[in-house]
Short mmCIF file of C-alpha atoms and ligand atoms in Angstrom, two decimals:
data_model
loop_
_atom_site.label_atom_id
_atom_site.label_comp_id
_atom_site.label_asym_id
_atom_site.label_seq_id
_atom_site.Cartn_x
_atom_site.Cartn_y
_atom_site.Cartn_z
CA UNK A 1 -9.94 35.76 11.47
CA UNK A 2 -11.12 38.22 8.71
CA UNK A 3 -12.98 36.19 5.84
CA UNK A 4 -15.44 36.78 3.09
CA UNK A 5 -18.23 34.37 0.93
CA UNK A 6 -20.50 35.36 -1.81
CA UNK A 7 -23.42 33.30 -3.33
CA UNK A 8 -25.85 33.62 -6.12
CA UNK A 9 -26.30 33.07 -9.54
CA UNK A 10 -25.99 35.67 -12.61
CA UNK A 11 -29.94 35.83 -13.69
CA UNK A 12 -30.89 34.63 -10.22
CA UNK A 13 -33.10 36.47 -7.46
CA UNK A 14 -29.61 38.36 -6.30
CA UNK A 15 -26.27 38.28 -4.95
CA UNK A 16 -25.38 37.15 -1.00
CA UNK A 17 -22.25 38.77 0.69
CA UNK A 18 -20.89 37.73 4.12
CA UNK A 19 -18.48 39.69 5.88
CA UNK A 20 -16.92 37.94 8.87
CA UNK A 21 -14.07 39.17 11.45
CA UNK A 22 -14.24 43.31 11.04
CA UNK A 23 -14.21 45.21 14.17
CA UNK A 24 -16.99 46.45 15.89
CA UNK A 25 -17.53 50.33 15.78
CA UNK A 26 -16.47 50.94 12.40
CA UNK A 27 -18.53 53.71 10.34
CA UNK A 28 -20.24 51.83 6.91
CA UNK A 29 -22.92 52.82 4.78
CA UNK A 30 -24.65 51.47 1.91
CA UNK A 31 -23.98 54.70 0.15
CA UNK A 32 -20.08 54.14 0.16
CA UNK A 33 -20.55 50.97 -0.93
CA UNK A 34 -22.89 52.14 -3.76
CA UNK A 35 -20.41 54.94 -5.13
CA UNK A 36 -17.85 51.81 -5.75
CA UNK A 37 -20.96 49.09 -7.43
CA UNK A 38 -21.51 52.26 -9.68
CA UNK A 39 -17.72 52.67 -10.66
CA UNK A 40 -17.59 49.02 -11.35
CA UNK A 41 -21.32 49.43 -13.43
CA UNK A 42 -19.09 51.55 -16.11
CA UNK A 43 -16.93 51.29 -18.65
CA UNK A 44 -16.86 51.85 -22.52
CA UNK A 45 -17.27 48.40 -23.69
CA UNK A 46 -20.39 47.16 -21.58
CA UNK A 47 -23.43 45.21 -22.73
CA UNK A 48 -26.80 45.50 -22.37
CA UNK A 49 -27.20 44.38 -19.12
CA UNK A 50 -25.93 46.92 -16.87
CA UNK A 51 -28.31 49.51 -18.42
CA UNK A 52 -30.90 46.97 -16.85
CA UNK A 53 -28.72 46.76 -12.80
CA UNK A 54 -28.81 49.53 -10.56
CA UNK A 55 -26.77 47.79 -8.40
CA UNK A 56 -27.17 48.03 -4.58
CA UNK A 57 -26.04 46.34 -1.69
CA UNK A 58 -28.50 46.13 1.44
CA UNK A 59 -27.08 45.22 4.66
CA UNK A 60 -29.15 42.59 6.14
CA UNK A 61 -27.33 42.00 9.31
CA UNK A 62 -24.30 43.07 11.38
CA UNK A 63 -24.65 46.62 11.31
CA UNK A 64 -26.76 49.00 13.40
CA UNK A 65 -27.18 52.78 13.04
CA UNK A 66 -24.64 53.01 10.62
CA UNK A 67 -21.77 50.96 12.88
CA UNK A 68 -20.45 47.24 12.77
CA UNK A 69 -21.80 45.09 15.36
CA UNK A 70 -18.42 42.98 14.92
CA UNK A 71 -21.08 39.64 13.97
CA UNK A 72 -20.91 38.75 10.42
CA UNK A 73 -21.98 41.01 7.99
CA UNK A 74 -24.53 39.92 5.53
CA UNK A 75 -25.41 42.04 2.37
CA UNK A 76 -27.80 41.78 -0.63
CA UNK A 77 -28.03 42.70 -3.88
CA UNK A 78 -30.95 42.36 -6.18
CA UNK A 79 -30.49 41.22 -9.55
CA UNK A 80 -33.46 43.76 -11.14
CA UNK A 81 -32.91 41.17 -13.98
CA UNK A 82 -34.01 38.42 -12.36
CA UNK A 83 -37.98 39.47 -13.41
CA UNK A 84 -37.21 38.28 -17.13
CA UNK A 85 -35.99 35.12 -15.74
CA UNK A 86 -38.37 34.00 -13.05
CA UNK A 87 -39.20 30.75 -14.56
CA UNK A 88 -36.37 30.13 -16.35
CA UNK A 89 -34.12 30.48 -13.01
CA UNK A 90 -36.61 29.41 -10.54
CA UNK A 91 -35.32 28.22 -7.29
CA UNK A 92 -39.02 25.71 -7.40
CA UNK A 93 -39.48 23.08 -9.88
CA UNK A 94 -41.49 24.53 -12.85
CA UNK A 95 -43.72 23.16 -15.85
CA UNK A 96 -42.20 20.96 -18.36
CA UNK A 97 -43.98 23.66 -20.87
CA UNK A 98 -41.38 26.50 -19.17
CA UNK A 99 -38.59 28.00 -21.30
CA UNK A 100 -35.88 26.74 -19.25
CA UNK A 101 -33.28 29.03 -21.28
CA UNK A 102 -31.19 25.50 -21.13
CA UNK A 103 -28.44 25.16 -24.01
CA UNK A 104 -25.26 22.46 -24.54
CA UNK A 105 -23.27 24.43 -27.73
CA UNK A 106 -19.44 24.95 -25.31
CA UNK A 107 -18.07 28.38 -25.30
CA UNK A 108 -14.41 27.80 -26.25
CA UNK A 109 -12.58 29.49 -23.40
CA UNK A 110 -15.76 29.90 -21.23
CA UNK A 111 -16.04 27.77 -17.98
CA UNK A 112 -18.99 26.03 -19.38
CA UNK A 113 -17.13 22.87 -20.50
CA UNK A 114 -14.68 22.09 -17.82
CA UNK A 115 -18.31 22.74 -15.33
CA UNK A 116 -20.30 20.74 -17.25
CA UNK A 117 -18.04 17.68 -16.80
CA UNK A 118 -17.20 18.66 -13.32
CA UNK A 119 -20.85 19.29 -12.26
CA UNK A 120 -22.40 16.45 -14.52
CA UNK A 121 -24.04 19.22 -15.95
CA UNK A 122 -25.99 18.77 -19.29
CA UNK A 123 -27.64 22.29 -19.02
CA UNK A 124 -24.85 24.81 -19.43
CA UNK A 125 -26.65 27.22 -18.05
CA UNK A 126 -26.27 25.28 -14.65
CA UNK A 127 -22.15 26.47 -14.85
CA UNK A 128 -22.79 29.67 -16.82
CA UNK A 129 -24.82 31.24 -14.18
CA UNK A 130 -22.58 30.85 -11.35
CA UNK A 131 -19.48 31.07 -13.39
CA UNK A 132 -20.53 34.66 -14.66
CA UNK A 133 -18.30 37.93 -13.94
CA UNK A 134 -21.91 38.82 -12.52
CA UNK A 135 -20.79 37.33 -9.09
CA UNK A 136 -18.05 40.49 -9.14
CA UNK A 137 -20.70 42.31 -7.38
CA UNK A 138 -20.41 40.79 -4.61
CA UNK A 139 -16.49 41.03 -4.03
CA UNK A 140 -16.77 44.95 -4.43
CA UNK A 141 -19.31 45.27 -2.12
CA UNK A 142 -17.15 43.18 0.33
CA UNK A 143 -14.10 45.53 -0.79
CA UNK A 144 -16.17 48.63 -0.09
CA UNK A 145 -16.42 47.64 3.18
CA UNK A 146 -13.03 47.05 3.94
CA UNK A 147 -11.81 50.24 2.20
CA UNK A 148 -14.07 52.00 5.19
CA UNK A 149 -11.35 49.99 7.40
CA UNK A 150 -8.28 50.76 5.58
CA UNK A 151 -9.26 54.64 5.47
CA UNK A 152 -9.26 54.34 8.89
CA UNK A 153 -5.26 53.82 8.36
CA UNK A 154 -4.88 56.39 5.75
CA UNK A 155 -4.40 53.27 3.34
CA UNK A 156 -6.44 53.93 -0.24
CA UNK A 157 -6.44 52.01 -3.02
CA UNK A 158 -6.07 53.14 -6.67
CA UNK A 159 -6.56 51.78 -10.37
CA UNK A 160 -6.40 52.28 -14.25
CA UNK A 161 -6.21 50.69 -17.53
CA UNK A 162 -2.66 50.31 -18.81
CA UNK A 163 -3.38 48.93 -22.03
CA UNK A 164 -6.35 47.65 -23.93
CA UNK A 165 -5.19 45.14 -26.84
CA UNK A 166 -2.41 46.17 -28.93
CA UNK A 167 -2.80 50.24 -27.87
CA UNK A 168 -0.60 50.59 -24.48
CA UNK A 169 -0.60 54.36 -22.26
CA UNK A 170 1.48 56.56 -22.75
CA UNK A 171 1.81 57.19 -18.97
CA UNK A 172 2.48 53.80 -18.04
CA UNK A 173 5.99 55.20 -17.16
CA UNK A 174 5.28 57.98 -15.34
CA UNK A 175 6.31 58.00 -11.75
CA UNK A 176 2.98 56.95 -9.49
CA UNK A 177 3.31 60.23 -7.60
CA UNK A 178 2.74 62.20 -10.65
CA UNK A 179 -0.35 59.37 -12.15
CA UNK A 180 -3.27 61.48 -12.97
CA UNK A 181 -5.41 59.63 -10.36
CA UNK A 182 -8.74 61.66 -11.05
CA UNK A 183 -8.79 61.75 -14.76
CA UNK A 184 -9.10 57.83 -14.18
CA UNK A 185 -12.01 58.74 -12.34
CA UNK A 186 -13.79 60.53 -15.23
CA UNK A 187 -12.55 58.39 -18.18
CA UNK A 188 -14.91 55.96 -19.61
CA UNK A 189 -12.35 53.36 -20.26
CA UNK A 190 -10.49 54.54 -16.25
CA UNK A 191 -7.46 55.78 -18.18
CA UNK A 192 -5.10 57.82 -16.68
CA UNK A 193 -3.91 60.12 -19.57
CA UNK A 194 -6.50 62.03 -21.10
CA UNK A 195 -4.82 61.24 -24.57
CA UNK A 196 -5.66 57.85 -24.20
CA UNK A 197 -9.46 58.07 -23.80
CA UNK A 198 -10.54 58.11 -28.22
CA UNK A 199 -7.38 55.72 -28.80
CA UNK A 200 -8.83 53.02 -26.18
CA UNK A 201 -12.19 53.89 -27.39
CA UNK A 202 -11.44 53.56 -31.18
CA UNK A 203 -10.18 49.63 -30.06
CA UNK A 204 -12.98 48.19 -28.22
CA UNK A 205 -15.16 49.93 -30.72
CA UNK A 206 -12.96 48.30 -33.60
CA UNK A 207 -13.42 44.82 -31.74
CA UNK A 208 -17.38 45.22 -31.29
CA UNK A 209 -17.64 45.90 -35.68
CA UNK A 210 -14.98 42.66 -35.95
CA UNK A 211 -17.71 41.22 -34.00
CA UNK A 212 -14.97 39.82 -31.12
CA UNK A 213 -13.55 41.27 -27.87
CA UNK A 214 -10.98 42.68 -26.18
CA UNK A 215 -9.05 42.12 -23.18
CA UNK A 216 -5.64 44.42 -21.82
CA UNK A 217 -3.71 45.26 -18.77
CA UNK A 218 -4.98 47.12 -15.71
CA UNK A 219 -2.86 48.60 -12.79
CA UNK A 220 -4.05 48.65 -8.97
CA UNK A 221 -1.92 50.59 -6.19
CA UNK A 222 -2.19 50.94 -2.49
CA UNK A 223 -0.90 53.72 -0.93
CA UNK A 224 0.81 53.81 2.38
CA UNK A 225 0.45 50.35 3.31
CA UNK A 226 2.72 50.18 6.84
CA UNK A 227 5.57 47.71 6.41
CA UNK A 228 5.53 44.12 7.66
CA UNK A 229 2.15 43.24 6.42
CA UNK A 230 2.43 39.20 5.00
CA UNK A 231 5.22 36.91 6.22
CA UNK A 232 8.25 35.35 4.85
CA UNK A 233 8.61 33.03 6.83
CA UNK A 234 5.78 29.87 5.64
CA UNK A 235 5.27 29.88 1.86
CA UNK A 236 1.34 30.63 2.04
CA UNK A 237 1.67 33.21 4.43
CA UNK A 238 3.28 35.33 1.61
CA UNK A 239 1.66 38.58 1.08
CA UNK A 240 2.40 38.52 -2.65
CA UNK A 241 1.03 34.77 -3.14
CA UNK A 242 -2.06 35.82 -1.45
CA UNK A 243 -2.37 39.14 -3.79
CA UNK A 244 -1.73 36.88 -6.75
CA UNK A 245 -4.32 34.64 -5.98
CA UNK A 246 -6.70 36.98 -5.35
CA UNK A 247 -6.42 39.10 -8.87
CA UNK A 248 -5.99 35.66 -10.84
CA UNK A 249 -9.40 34.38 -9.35
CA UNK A 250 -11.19 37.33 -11.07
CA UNK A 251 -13.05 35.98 -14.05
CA UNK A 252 -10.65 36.10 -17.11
CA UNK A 253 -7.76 36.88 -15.42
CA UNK A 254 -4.58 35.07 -17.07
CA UNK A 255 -1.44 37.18 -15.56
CA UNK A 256 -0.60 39.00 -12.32
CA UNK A 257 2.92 40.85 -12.16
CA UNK A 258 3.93 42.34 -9.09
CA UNK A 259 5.84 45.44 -9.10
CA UNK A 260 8.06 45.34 -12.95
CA UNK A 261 8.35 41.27 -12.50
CA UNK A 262 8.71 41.08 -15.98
CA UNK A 263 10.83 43.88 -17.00
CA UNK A 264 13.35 43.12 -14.26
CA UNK A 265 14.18 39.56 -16.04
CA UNK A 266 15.82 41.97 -18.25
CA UNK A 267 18.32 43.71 -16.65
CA UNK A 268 21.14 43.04 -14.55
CA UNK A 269 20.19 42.79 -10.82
CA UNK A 270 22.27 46.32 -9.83
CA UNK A 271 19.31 47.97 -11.86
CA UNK A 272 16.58 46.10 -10.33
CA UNK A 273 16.76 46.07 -6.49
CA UNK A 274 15.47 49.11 -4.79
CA UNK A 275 18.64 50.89 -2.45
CA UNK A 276 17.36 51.85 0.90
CA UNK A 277 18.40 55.35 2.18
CA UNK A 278 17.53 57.26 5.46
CA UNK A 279 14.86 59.60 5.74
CA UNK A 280 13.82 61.14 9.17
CA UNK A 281 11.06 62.89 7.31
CA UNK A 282 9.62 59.30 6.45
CA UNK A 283 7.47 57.75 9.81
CA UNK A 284 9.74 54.37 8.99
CA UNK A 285 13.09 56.46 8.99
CA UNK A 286 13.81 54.59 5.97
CA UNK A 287 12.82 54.90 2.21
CA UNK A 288 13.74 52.97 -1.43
CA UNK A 289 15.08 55.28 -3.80
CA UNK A 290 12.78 53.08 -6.29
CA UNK A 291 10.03 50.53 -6.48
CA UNK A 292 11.04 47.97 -8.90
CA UNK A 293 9.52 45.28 -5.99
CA UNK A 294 6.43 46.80 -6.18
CA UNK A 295 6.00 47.45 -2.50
CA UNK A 296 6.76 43.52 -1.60
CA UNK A 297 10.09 41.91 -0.53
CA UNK A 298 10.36 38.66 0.92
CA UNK A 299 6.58 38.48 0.96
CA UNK A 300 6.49 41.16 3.61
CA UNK A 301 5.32 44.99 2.37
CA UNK A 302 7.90 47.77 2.35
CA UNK A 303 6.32 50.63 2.90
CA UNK A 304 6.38 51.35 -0.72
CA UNK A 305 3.58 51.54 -2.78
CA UNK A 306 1.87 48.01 -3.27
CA UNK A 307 1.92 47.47 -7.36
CA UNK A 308 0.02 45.22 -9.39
CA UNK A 309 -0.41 44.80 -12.51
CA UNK A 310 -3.04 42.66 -14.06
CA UNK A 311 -3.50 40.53 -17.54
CA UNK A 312 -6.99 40.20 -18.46
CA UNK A 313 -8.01 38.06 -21.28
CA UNK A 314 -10.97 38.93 -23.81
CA UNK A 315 -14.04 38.34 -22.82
CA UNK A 316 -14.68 34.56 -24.51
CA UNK A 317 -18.02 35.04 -25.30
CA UNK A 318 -18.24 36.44 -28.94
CA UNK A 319 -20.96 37.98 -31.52
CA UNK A 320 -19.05 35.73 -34.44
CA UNK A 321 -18.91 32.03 -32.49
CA UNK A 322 -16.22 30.28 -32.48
CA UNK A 323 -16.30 26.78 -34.02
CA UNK A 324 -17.23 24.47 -30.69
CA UNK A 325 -18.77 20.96 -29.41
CA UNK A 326 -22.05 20.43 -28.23
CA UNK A 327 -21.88 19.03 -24.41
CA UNK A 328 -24.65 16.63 -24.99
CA UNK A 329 -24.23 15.11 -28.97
CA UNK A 330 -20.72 15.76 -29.26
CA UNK A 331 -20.85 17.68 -32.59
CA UNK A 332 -19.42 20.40 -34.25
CA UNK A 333 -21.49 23.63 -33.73
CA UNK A 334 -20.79 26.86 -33.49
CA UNK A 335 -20.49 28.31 -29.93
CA UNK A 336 -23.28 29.72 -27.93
CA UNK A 337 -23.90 33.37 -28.05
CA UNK A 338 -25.47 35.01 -25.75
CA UNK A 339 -25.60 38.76 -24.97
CA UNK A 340 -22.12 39.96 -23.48
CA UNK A 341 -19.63 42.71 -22.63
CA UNK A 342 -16.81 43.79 -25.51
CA UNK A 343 -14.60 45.02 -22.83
CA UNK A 344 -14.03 44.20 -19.41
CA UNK A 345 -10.76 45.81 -18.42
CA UNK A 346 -12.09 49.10 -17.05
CA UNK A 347 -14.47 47.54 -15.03
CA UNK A 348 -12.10 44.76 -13.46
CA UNK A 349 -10.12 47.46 -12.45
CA UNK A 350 -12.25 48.44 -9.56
CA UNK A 351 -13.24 44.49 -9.18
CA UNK A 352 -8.85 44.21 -8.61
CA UNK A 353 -9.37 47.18 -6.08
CA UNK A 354 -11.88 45.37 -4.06
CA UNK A 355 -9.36 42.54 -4.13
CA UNK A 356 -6.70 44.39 -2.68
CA UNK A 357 -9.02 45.93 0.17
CA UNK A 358 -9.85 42.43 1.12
CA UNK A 359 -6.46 41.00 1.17
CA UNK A 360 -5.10 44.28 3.15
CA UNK A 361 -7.69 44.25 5.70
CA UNK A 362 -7.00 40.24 5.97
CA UNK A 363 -3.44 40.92 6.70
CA UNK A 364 -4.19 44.38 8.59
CA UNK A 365 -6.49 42.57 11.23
CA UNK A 366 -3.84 39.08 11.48
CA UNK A 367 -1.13 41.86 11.91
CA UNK A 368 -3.32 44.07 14.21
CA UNK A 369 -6.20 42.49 15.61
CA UNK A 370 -8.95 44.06 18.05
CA UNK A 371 -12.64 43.84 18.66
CA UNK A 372 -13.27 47.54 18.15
CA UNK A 373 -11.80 49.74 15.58
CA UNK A 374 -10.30 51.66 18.20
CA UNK A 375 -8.64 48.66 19.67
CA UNK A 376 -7.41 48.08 15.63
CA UNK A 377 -6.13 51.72 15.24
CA UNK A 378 -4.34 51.71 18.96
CA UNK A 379 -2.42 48.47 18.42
CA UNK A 380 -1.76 50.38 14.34
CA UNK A 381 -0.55 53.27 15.86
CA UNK A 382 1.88 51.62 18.36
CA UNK A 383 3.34 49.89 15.81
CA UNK A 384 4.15 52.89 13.86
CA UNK A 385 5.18 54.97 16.57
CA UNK A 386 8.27 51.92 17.29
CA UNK A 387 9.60 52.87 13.62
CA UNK A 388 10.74 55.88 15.27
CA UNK A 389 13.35 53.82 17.50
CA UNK A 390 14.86 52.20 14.12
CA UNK A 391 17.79 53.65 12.41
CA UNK A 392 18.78 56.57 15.54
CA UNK A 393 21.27 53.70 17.76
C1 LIG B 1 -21.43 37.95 -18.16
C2 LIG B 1 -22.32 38.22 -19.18
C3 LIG B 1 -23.11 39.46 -19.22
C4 LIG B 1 -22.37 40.54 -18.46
C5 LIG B 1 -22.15 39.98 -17.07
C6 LIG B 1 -21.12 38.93 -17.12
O1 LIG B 1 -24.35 39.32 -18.55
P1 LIG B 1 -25.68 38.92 -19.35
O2 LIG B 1 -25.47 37.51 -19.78
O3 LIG B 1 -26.80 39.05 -18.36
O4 LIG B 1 -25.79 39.88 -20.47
O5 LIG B 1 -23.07 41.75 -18.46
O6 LIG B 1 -21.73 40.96 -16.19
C7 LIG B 1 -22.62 41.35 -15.25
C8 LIG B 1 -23.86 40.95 -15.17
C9 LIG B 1 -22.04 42.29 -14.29
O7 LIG B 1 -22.75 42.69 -13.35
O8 LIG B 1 -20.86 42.63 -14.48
C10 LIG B 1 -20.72 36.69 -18.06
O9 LIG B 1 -21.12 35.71 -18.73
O10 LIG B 1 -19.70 36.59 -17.34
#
């Protein structure tokens, strides 16, 4: 069974990833994993904190001369900010004379009042620091890894920004084939249309002078996922459930949409379902004309393109607080501020890329199993090879 944990608190001594259930004999390095922490470091729209991370994840056990060990992979990643905060987030008990950095004035929209009820908390910072989009870190280091899996399988994994408040892409129609995948890659705000770049700009920059924030829409795709990954036939083992739930447990996430889920409600179903035709040239035999499903029926993947699309609210910290309650007098206040992030889409994009990896490999090793990566690819292979006895009778 392939499963993953993180610990460790936002202003804390660091992040704690472990990796269980990959194969042994798979190639990793900390330098793959770094190229995706510094993708996930960008983004038009950032605070002040990432100019203080370097982010980089150590492994700590698992792995030897470059190659899992198939034992649980444990990785670490410093928080460099954790030196202003070494009293103030203290593992040890400190002086009562210590600037604990507590505070009780409730974000509206934040987790800090639902945790601070759950938790009995009457420090926010006790919720805050856990509940922070810090702890994002850790799932695309995790993802990182498993992308070294899935490119194994010729699977990769792609994202973009489709819209950013009000201002939407205008290549959010274009065919996936023809998505400017690189330019995504060199855009500050991971737009896929070059146009788009000043006009998503000119937003979050409009919602940092309102003093507010901004949330939008991001996209993520995997490519050449086999078919028959996920299962129809128990409701949790549904491959789409599972996606879902992994995108919506990103920090501010409000709406997943697989495939065009909403856009189909509004046509008749002849327009939506995606025809199935032969193709010999295709390694399944079989192809959809379209991909209105998004790479998912019944649960189960196609063969098409996996599609998700992702709502992402604004961040609800903000520069002009919101009116709010104080945890501990119960009075009106205005909400906390503390230093924060405009805009978060671009960088959640990567964050929903990690979540696919993980989810994938999940599936990919239930689906596949084997101890060694060879063992994984063999029993891959096989499986690919019996598409060829489909559609010839
Ligand atoms: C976050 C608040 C900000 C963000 C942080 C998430 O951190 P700070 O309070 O230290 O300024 O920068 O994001 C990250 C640290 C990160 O690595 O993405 C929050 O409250 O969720």
């Amino acid at each position: 069974m392939f499963r993953f944990l993180t610990a460790g608190e936002s202003h804390g001594p660091g992040l704690t990833i472990m990796v269980e259930g990959l194969p042994a004999g798979l190639n990793v390095s900390e330098e793959d994993i770094k190229i995706d922490l510094q993708r996930r470091q960008k983004g038009f729209g950032r605070g002040g904190r990432m100019k203080i991370e370097k982010d980089h994840a150590y492994f700590k056990s698992g792995v030897r001369h470059g190659l899992t060990l198939g034992s649980p992979i444990s990785l670490w990643i410093e928080n460099i900010d954790f030196k202003n905060w070494t009293d103030a987030m203290s593992p040890y008990p400190v002086d009562e004379s210590v600037d604990k950095k507590e505070f009780s004035k409730t974000v509206p929209g934040h987790a800090d009042f639902v945790g601070a009820l759950k938790f009995k908390q009457h420090d926010l910072r006790n919720v805050l620091e856990r509940a922070s989009a810090r702890e994002t870190t850790s799932r695309v280091a995790a993802g990182s890894l498993c992308k070294s899996l899935l490119k194994k399988l010729n699977i990769s994994i792609k994202s973009r920004v489709l819209s950013i408040g009000e201002v939407t892409s205008d290549d959010i129609d274009q065919k996936l084939e023809n998505v400017d995948w690189d330019q995504t890659e060199i855009s500050e705000v991971r737009s896929s249309s070059k146009n788009m770049d000043e006009k998503f700009k000119d937003a979050i920059l409009s919602s940092k002078r309102n003093k507010t924030t901004i949330g939008g829409i991001f996209q993520v795709v995997a490519f050449n996922s086999p078919v028959g990954l996920g299962n129809f036939s128990q409701w949790d083992r549904k491959l789409d459930g599972k996606i879902a739930q992994a995108m919506m447990s990103i920090n501010a996430v409000k709406g997943v949409e697989i495939g065009n889920g909403f856009a189909n409600t509004k046509k008749p179903g002849s327009e939506v379902q995606d025809v199935i035709i032969p193709d010999k040239e295709d390694r399944r035999n079989f192809k959809h004309i379209t991909n209105h499903a998004g790479g998912l029926e019944g649960g189960v993947t196609n063969g098409e393109p996996i599609v998700v699309n992702v709502a992402i609210k604004p961040i609800a910290t903000l520069a002009k607080p919101l009116p709010s309650v104080d945890i501990n007098t119960g009075e009106i206040i205005e909400a906390q501020y503390n230093r924060s992030d405009v805009c978060q889409v671009p960088p959640a994009c990567v964050i929903g890329e990690a979540m696919m990896s993980l989810i994938l490999t999940e599936s990919i090793i239930e689906k596949f199993g084997g101890d060694h990566i060879d063992e994984l690819i063999m029993n891959f292979s096989n499986f690919i090879k019996s598409h060829n006895e489909f559609g010839k009778k």
